[in-house]
Amino acid sequence: MTSNLPQPKIAVVGYGSQGRAHALNLRESGFDVVVGLRAGGPTESKAKADGFVVKSPADAVKDADLVAVLTPDMVQKKLYNEVLAPNMKQGAVLLFAHGLNVHFGMIEPRADLDVVLVAPKGPGALVRREYEIGRGVPCIYAVYQDKSGKAEQYALAYAAGLGGARANIIKTTFKEETETDLFGEQAVLCGGASSLVQAGFETLVEAGYQPEIAYYEVLHELKLIVDLFYEGGITRMLEFISETAQYGDFVSGPRVIDASVKARMKDVLTDIQNGTFTKNWVAEYEAGLPNYKKWQQADKDHAIEKVGQQLRAKMVWLQANASQPDTDEQAAA
């Protein structure tokens, strides 16, 4: 904590995976934390069981020096306009973990507020687990509005409270965080990776190979490679695979992910930068998610999921280590 910064009273609005991790880590770092949730919501009992004072979002933010908005992106505009803006005290700090609503103008913060962003680079369960064992997940932070002249200090104090200072803290902007985060999810981490796995599975099965073998080769073993990436980048991955696998990497990787793929990645990035993706996502959400639900069900119904469910049932070690969904309490009005 910066010595000349008063200890802020924090209201964490939302208690999903990220909300719970933030609230627990901040409290154990010495902050006074209250949780804002709608009465009877699915995580109210969990927050109370963890020892937090739970209030309605409107009541939780009234006395808070810093309000952390940790609800899903698509409920934040309504939450801010109807609950936070009318009830936050003058000169408070409004904090987000993702900049989408502010960057694309769906939320226009009050002029008297400091507005900052602190984004741990990992899911909530990891943010909590790393803190508990004395380490931390790297955090990025940004300042959008600095009314008090201390907005950056508040962001750094919050990031440190999460455990980020134990790892690494990097300054960014709302624009950079939002656009790179969306691109990473769409082109590589979620959209790119799942589409690559599905296409690989289909290619092998259509060529007559057993679905079970195809599953192990293109999905199951992917974790082993990703772990090596995580530990030491592409260099470490190359150190731990065979020469045959390395040669195949060199000659076939660029055949699959070629210049045309990079060109389409640039198109994806352009749609993110110019607001097309966000406009379409807002329209989809407001229409009741018809395409979203259809596409989600299609992924769940894919043949790789059916064979994978059968194979994973035999991997007893997976059940004990299964990750929990990184969703957040929808604490709208």
Short mmCIF file of C-alpha atoms in Angstrom, two decimals, residues 2-331:
data_model
loop_
_atom_site.label_atom_id
_atom_site.label_comp_id
_atom_site.label_asym_id
_atom_site.label_seq_id
_atom_site.Cartn_x
_atom_site.Cartn_y
_atom_site.Cartn_z
CA THR A 2 1.27 3.46 -0.89
CA SER A 3 1.96 5.31 2.39
CA ASN A 4 0.07 8.51 1.58
CA LEU A 5 -3.03 6.72 0.29
CA PRO A 6 -5.88 6.27 2.76
CA GLN A 7 -7.12 2.70 3.23
CA PRO A 8 -10.19 2.53 0.94
CA LYS A 9 -13.40 0.78 1.93
CA ILE A 10 -14.16 -1.54 -0.98
CA ALA A 11 -17.49 -2.77 -2.35
CA VAL A 12 -17.17 -5.81 -4.59
CA VAL A 13 -20.27 -6.05 -6.78
CA GLY A 14 -20.66 -9.60 -8.02
CA TYR A 15 -19.47 -12.84 -6.42
CA GLY A 16 -18.74 -15.25 -9.22
CA SER A 17 -15.31 -16.79 -9.66
CA GLN A 18 -13.52 -13.46 -10.11
CA GLY A 19 -15.66 -11.62 -7.55
CA ARG A 20 -15.04 -14.21 -4.85
CA ALA A 21 -11.29 -14.28 -5.52
CA HIS A 22 -11.02 -10.49 -5.45
CA ALA A 23 -13.07 -10.15 -2.27
CA LEU A 24 -11.18 -12.85 -0.35
CA ASN A 25 -7.72 -11.73 -1.48
CA LEU A 26 -8.44 -8.08 -0.72
CA ARG A 27 -9.81 -8.88 2.72
CA GLU A 28 -6.78 -10.99 3.56
CA SER A 29 -4.58 -8.13 2.35
CA GLY A 30 -6.13 -5.91 5.02
CA PHE A 31 -8.92 -4.12 3.15
CA ASP A 32 -12.42 -3.53 4.51
CA VAL A 33 -14.60 -5.36 1.97
CA VAL A 34 -18.37 -5.57 1.61
CA VAL A 35 -20.09 -7.58 -1.13
CA GLY A 36 -22.97 -6.24 -3.21
CA LEU A 37 -25.46 -8.83 -4.48
CA ARG A 38 -29.15 -8.94 -5.21
CA ALA A 39 -31.13 -10.62 -2.45
CA GLY A 40 -31.73 -14.30 -3.06
CA GLY A 41 -29.19 -14.50 -5.87
CA PRO A 42 -27.28 -17.74 -6.43
CA THR A 43 -24.10 -16.61 -4.69
CA GLU A 44 -25.51 -14.69 -1.72
CA SER A 45 -25.25 -17.70 0.59
CA LYS A 46 -21.71 -18.41 -0.60
CA ALA A 47 -20.57 -14.87 0.19
CA LYS A 48 -22.18 -15.02 3.63
CA ALA A 49 -20.60 -18.41 4.30
CA ASP A 50 -17.24 -16.82 3.49
CA GLY A 51 -17.87 -14.31 6.26
CA PHE A 52 -18.72 -11.22 4.22
CA VAL A 53 -21.32 -8.61 4.99
CA VAL A 54 -23.67 -8.83 2.00
CA LYS A 55 -25.85 -5.90 1.00
CA SER A 56 -27.87 -4.96 -2.04
CA PRO A 57 -25.63 -3.35 -4.66
CA ALA A 58 -27.23 0.04 -4.00
CA ASP A 59 -26.54 -0.14 -0.27
CA ALA A 60 -23.10 -1.69 -0.67
CA VAL A 61 -21.73 1.17 -2.75
CA LYS A 62 -23.08 4.10 -0.73
CA ASP A 63 -20.21 4.20 1.76
CA ALA A 64 -17.54 2.63 -0.43
CA ASP A 65 -14.42 4.52 -1.40
CA LEU A 66 -13.84 2.04 -4.23
CA VAL A 67 -16.47 0.05 -6.13
CA ALA A 68 -15.25 -2.99 -8.07
CA VAL A 69 -17.66 -4.01 -10.84
CA LEU A 70 -17.26 -7.78 -11.29
CA THR A 71 -20.49 -8.68 -13.06
CA PRO A 72 -20.90 -9.91 -16.67
CA ASP A 73 -20.23 -7.32 -19.36
CA MET A 74 -23.77 -7.22 -20.69
CA VAL A 75 -25.41 -6.31 -17.37
CA GLN A 76 -22.95 -3.57 -16.44
CA LYS A 77 -24.59 -0.71 -18.33
CA LYS A 78 -27.94 -1.23 -16.58
CA LEU A 79 -26.18 -1.81 -13.27
CA TYR A 80 -24.17 1.39 -13.53
CA ASN A 81 -27.01 3.63 -14.75
CA GLU A 82 -29.67 2.37 -12.36
CA VAL A 83 -27.70 1.40 -9.25
CA LEU A 84 -24.11 2.58 -9.11
CA ALA A 85 -24.30 6.10 -10.56
CA PRO A 86 -27.21 7.21 -8.31
CA ASN A 87 -25.70 5.74 -5.14
CA MET A 88 -21.90 6.03 -5.27
CA LYS A 89 -20.53 8.83 -3.13
CA GLN A 90 -18.77 11.84 -4.61
CA GLY A 91 -15.13 11.28 -5.51
CA ALA A 92 -15.21 7.49 -5.20
CA VAL A 93 -13.19 5.11 -7.39
CA LEU A 94 -15.01 3.03 -9.99
CA LEU A 95 -13.02 -0.07 -10.92
CA PHE A 96 -13.52 -2.57 -13.73
CA ALA A 97 -11.76 -5.84 -14.52
CA HIS A 98 -12.46 -5.47 -18.26
CA GLY A 99 -12.76 -2.22 -20.17
CA LEU A 100 -15.41 -3.10 -22.77
CA ASN A 101 -18.30 -1.00 -21.47
CA VAL A 102 -16.22 2.10 -20.83
CA HIS A 103 -14.05 1.89 -23.93
CA PHE A 104 -17.00 1.48 -26.29
CA GLY A 105 -19.07 4.18 -24.58
CA MET A 106 -21.84 2.04 -23.14
CA ILE A 107 -20.96 3.38 -19.69
CA GLU A 108 -20.19 7.09 -19.32
CA PRO A 109 -18.84 7.47 -15.78
CA ARG A 110 -19.74 10.46 -13.63
CA ALA A 111 -17.21 13.27 -13.92
CA ASP A 112 -16.39 13.25 -10.20
CA LEU A 113 -15.26 9.63 -10.12
CA ASP A 114 -11.82 8.13 -10.57
CA VAL A 115 -12.20 5.34 -13.13
CA VAL A 116 -9.61 2.56 -13.26
CA LEU A 117 -9.13 -0.99 -14.49
CA VAL A 118 -7.34 -3.90 -12.81
CA ALA A 119 -7.32 -7.19 -14.73
CA PRO A 120 -5.60 -10.29 -13.34
CA LYS A 121 -4.30 -12.43 -16.19
CA GLY A 122 -5.97 -15.62 -15.09
CA PRO A 123 -9.36 -17.06 -14.07
CA GLY A 124 -10.69 -16.38 -10.59
CA ALA A 125 -9.83 -19.82 -9.23
CA LEU A 126 -6.19 -19.30 -10.19
CA VAL A 127 -6.14 -15.77 -8.74
CA ARG A 128 -7.31 -17.20 -5.43
CA ARG A 129 -5.13 -20.32 -5.45
CA GLU A 130 -1.92 -18.44 -6.23
CA TYR A 131 -2.63 -15.91 -3.48
CA GLU A 132 -3.28 -18.65 -0.92
CA ILE A 133 0.10 -20.26 -1.53
CA GLY A 134 1.96 -16.97 -1.27
CA ARG A 135 2.31 -16.17 -4.95
CA GLY A 136 0.20 -14.07 -7.30
CA VAL A 137 -1.19 -13.78 -10.81
CA PRO A 138 0.19 -10.94 -12.97
CA CYS A 139 -2.14 -7.97 -13.27
CA ILE A 140 -2.53 -5.20 -15.80
CA TYR A 141 -4.01 -1.84 -14.83
CA ALA A 142 -5.20 1.34 -16.50
CA VAL A 143 -6.54 4.77 -15.60
CA TYR A 144 -9.44 6.17 -17.60
CA GLN A 145 -10.38 9.13 -15.42
CA ASP A 146 -8.22 10.67 -12.68
CA LYS A 147 -10.31 13.21 -10.79
CA SER A 148 -8.47 12.89 -7.47
CA GLY A 149 -4.94 12.74 -8.83
CA LYS A 150 -4.55 9.41 -7.02
CA ALA A 151 -6.37 7.06 -9.40
CA GLU A 152 -3.18 5.24 -10.37
CA GLN A 153 -2.26 4.72 -6.71
CA TYR A 154 -5.69 3.20 -6.04
CA ALA A 155 -5.32 0.85 -9.01
CA LEU A 156 -1.86 -0.25 -7.89
CA ALA A 157 -3.04 -0.78 -4.31
CA TYR A 158 -5.95 -2.90 -5.53
CA ALA A 159 -3.68 -4.95 -7.82
CA ALA A 160 -1.28 -5.50 -4.94
CA GLY A 161 -4.18 -6.57 -2.75
CA LEU A 162 -5.04 -9.26 -5.28
CA GLY A 163 -1.46 -10.55 -5.13
CA GLY A 164 -0.43 -9.05 -8.44
CA ALA A 165 2.62 -7.29 -7.00
CA ARG A 166 4.06 -10.70 -6.11
CA ALA A 167 4.17 -11.53 -9.83
CA ASN A 168 4.07 -8.55 -12.21
CA ILE A 169 1.99 -5.42 -12.73
CA ILE A 170 1.95 -3.72 -16.13
CA LYS A 171 0.33 -0.41 -17.05
CA THR A 172 -1.99 -0.38 -20.06
CA THR A 173 -5.00 1.58 -21.32
CA PHE A 174 -8.70 0.74 -21.44
CA LYS A 175 -8.40 0.59 -25.24
CA GLU A 176 -5.42 -1.77 -25.25
CA GLU A 177 -6.81 -4.09 -22.57
CA THR A 178 -10.23 -4.33 -24.19
CA GLU A 179 -9.09 -4.86 -27.76
CA THR A 180 -6.28 -7.32 -27.00
CA ASP A 181 -8.45 -9.29 -24.58
CA LEU A 182 -11.24 -9.68 -27.12
CA PHE A 183 -8.78 -10.59 -29.87
CA GLY A 184 -7.00 -13.19 -27.76
CA GLU A 185 -10.28 -14.87 -26.83
CA GLN A 186 -11.61 -14.91 -30.37
CA ALA A 187 -8.60 -15.60 -32.56
CA VAL A 188 -6.46 -17.85 -30.36
CA LEU A 189 -7.52 -18.89 -26.87
CA CYS A 190 -11.17 -19.83 -27.32
CA GLY A 191 -12.40 -19.42 -30.90
CA GLY A 192 -9.13 -20.28 -32.60
CA ALA A 193 -8.16 -23.17 -30.36
CA SER A 194 -11.57 -24.86 -30.28
CA SER A 195 -12.02 -24.53 -34.05
CA LEU A 196 -8.53 -25.95 -34.65
CA VAL A 197 -9.23 -28.92 -32.38
CA GLN A 198 -12.61 -29.62 -33.99
CA ALA A 199 -11.14 -29.43 -37.50
CA GLY A 200 -8.28 -31.77 -36.56
CA PHE A 201 -10.70 -34.27 -35.02
CA GLU A 202 -12.97 -34.19 -38.05
CA THR A 203 -10.04 -34.66 -40.43
CA LEU A 204 -8.85 -37.81 -38.65
CA VAL A 205 -12.32 -39.34 -38.18
CA GLU A 206 -13.32 -38.65 -41.79
CA ALA A 207 -10.11 -40.42 -42.86
CA GLY A 208 -11.26 -43.55 -41.01
CA TYR A 209 -9.36 -43.31 -37.72
CA GLN A 210 -11.03 -44.15 -34.40
CA PRO A 211 -12.71 -41.17 -32.71
CA GLU A 212 -11.09 -42.14 -29.40
CA ILE A 213 -7.60 -42.02 -30.91
CA ALA A 214 -8.39 -38.74 -32.64
CA TYR A 215 -9.57 -37.25 -29.35
CA TYR A 216 -6.36 -38.14 -27.56
CA GLU A 217 -4.19 -36.78 -30.38
CA VAL A 218 -5.85 -33.39 -30.99
CA LEU A 219 -7.48 -32.47 -27.66
CA HIS A 220 -6.19 -34.50 -24.72
CA GLU A 221 -2.50 -34.02 -25.50
CA LEU A 222 -2.96 -30.32 -26.19
CA LYS A 223 -2.70 -29.65 -22.44
CA LEU A 224 0.81 -31.11 -22.37
CA ILE A 225 1.94 -28.70 -25.08
CA VAL A 226 0.15 -25.69 -23.56
CA ASP A 227 1.79 -26.38 -20.20
CA LEU A 228 5.19 -26.21 -21.89
CA PHE A 229 4.22 -22.95 -23.61
CA TYR A 230 3.13 -21.58 -20.22
CA GLU A 231 6.33 -22.63 -18.47
CA GLY A 232 8.86 -21.42 -21.02
CA GLY A 233 7.35 -20.37 -24.33
CA ILE A 234 7.87 -22.02 -27.70
CA THR A 235 11.54 -22.63 -26.83
CA ARG A 236 10.64 -24.92 -23.92
CA MET A 237 8.05 -26.75 -26.01
CA LEU A 238 10.71 -27.49 -28.64
CA GLU A 239 13.08 -28.76 -25.95
CA PHE A 240 10.58 -31.35 -24.74
CA ILE A 241 9.22 -32.79 -27.97
CA SER A 242 10.93 -35.26 -30.27
CA GLU A 243 12.99 -34.27 -33.29
CA THR A 244 10.30 -35.83 -35.47
CA ALA A 245 7.64 -33.64 -33.82
CA GLN A 246 9.86 -30.59 -34.22
CA TYR A 247 10.38 -31.27 -37.94
CA GLY A 248 6.63 -31.73 -38.38
CA ASP A 249 6.09 -28.44 -36.51
CA PHE A 250 8.45 -26.61 -38.87
CA VAL A 251 7.11 -27.97 -42.16
CA SER A 252 3.40 -28.40 -41.44
CA GLY A 253 2.52 -25.67 -38.93
CA PRO A 254 2.81 -22.92 -41.57
CA ARG A 255 0.71 -25.01 -43.99
CA VAL A 256 -2.20 -25.00 -41.54
CA ILE A 257 -1.78 -21.52 -40.05
CA ASP A 258 -0.67 -19.64 -43.14
CA ALA A 259 -0.75 -16.02 -44.30
CA SER A 260 -4.46 -16.26 -45.10
CA VAL A 261 -5.20 -17.15 -41.47
CA LYS A 262 -3.23 -14.14 -40.28
CA ALA A 263 -5.13 -11.96 -42.76
CA ARG A 264 -8.43 -13.19 -41.30
CA MET A 265 -7.08 -12.55 -37.80
CA LYS A 266 -6.50 -8.96 -38.90
CA ASP A 267 -10.13 -8.81 -40.03
CA VAL A 268 -11.21 -10.05 -36.60
CA LEU A 269 -9.06 -7.37 -34.96
CA THR A 270 -10.51 -4.67 -37.22
CA ASP A 271 -14.06 -5.67 -36.23
CA ILE A 272 -13.03 -5.41 -32.59
CA GLN A 273 -11.28 -2.06 -33.00
CA ASN A 274 -14.07 -0.35 -34.93
CA GLY A 275 -16.79 -1.59 -32.58
CA THR A 276 -18.48 -3.99 -35.00
CA PHE A 277 -18.03 -6.98 -32.68
CA THR A 278 -19.39 -5.12 -29.64
CA LYS A 279 -22.33 -3.72 -31.62
CA ASN A 280 -23.23 -7.22 -32.82
CA TRP A 281 -22.79 -8.72 -29.35
CA VAL A 282 -25.04 -6.10 -27.75
CA ALA A 283 -27.69 -6.70 -30.42
CA GLU A 284 -27.46 -10.46 -29.91
CA TYR A 285 -27.80 -10.09 -26.14
CA GLU A 286 -30.77 -7.74 -26.41
CA ALA A 287 -32.49 -10.12 -28.84
CA GLY A 288 -32.37 -12.90 -26.24
CA LEU A 289 -29.21 -14.69 -27.48
CA PRO A 290 -30.81 -16.79 -30.26
CA ASN A 291 -27.61 -17.33 -32.27
CA TYR A 292 -25.45 -17.58 -29.15
CA LYS A 293 -27.59 -20.43 -27.81
CA LYS A 294 -27.62 -22.20 -31.19
CA TRP A 295 -23.84 -21.98 -31.59
CA GLN A 296 -23.24 -23.00 -27.98
CA GLN A 297 -25.43 -26.08 -28.41
CA ALA A 298 -23.68 -26.97 -31.67
CA ASP A 299 -20.32 -27.02 -29.86
CA LYS A 300 -21.77 -29.17 -27.09
CA ASP A 301 -23.25 -31.57 -29.65
CA HIS A 302 -20.04 -31.94 -31.66
CA ALA A 303 -18.81 -35.53 -31.96
CA ILE A 304 -15.57 -34.71 -30.12
CA GLU A 305 -17.62 -33.81 -27.05
CA LYS A 306 -19.52 -37.08 -27.08
CA VAL A 307 -16.40 -39.25 -27.29
CA GLY A 308 -14.56 -36.94 -24.90
CA GLN A 309 -17.23 -37.31 -22.23
CA GLN A 310 -16.87 -41.08 -22.37
CA LEU A 311 -13.08 -40.99 -22.21
CA ARG A 312 -12.90 -38.38 -19.45
CA ALA A 313 -15.23 -40.47 -17.29
CA LYS A 314 -12.41 -43.02 -17.09
CA MET A 315 -9.84 -40.42 -16.03
CA VAL A 316 -10.70 -40.34 -12.34
CA TRP A 317 -8.00 -37.80 -11.56
CA LEU A 318 -9.82 -35.18 -13.63
CA GLN A 319 -12.87 -35.13 -11.39
CA ALA A 320 -10.93 -33.98 -8.32
CA ASN A 321 -9.16 -31.22 -10.24
CA ALA A 322 -12.06 -30.00 -12.37
CA SER A 323 -12.11 -26.23 -12.83
CA GLN A 324 -15.19 -24.27 -11.80
CA PRO A 325 -16.92 -21.97 -14.33
CA ASP A 326 -15.53 -18.43 -14.27
CA THR A 327 -18.95 -16.77 -14.31
CA ASP A 328 -20.02 -13.76 -12.26
CA GLU A 329 -23.09 -12.90 -10.25
CA GLN A 330 -25.51 -10.85 -12.34
CA ALA A 331 -26.10 -8.18 -9.72
#
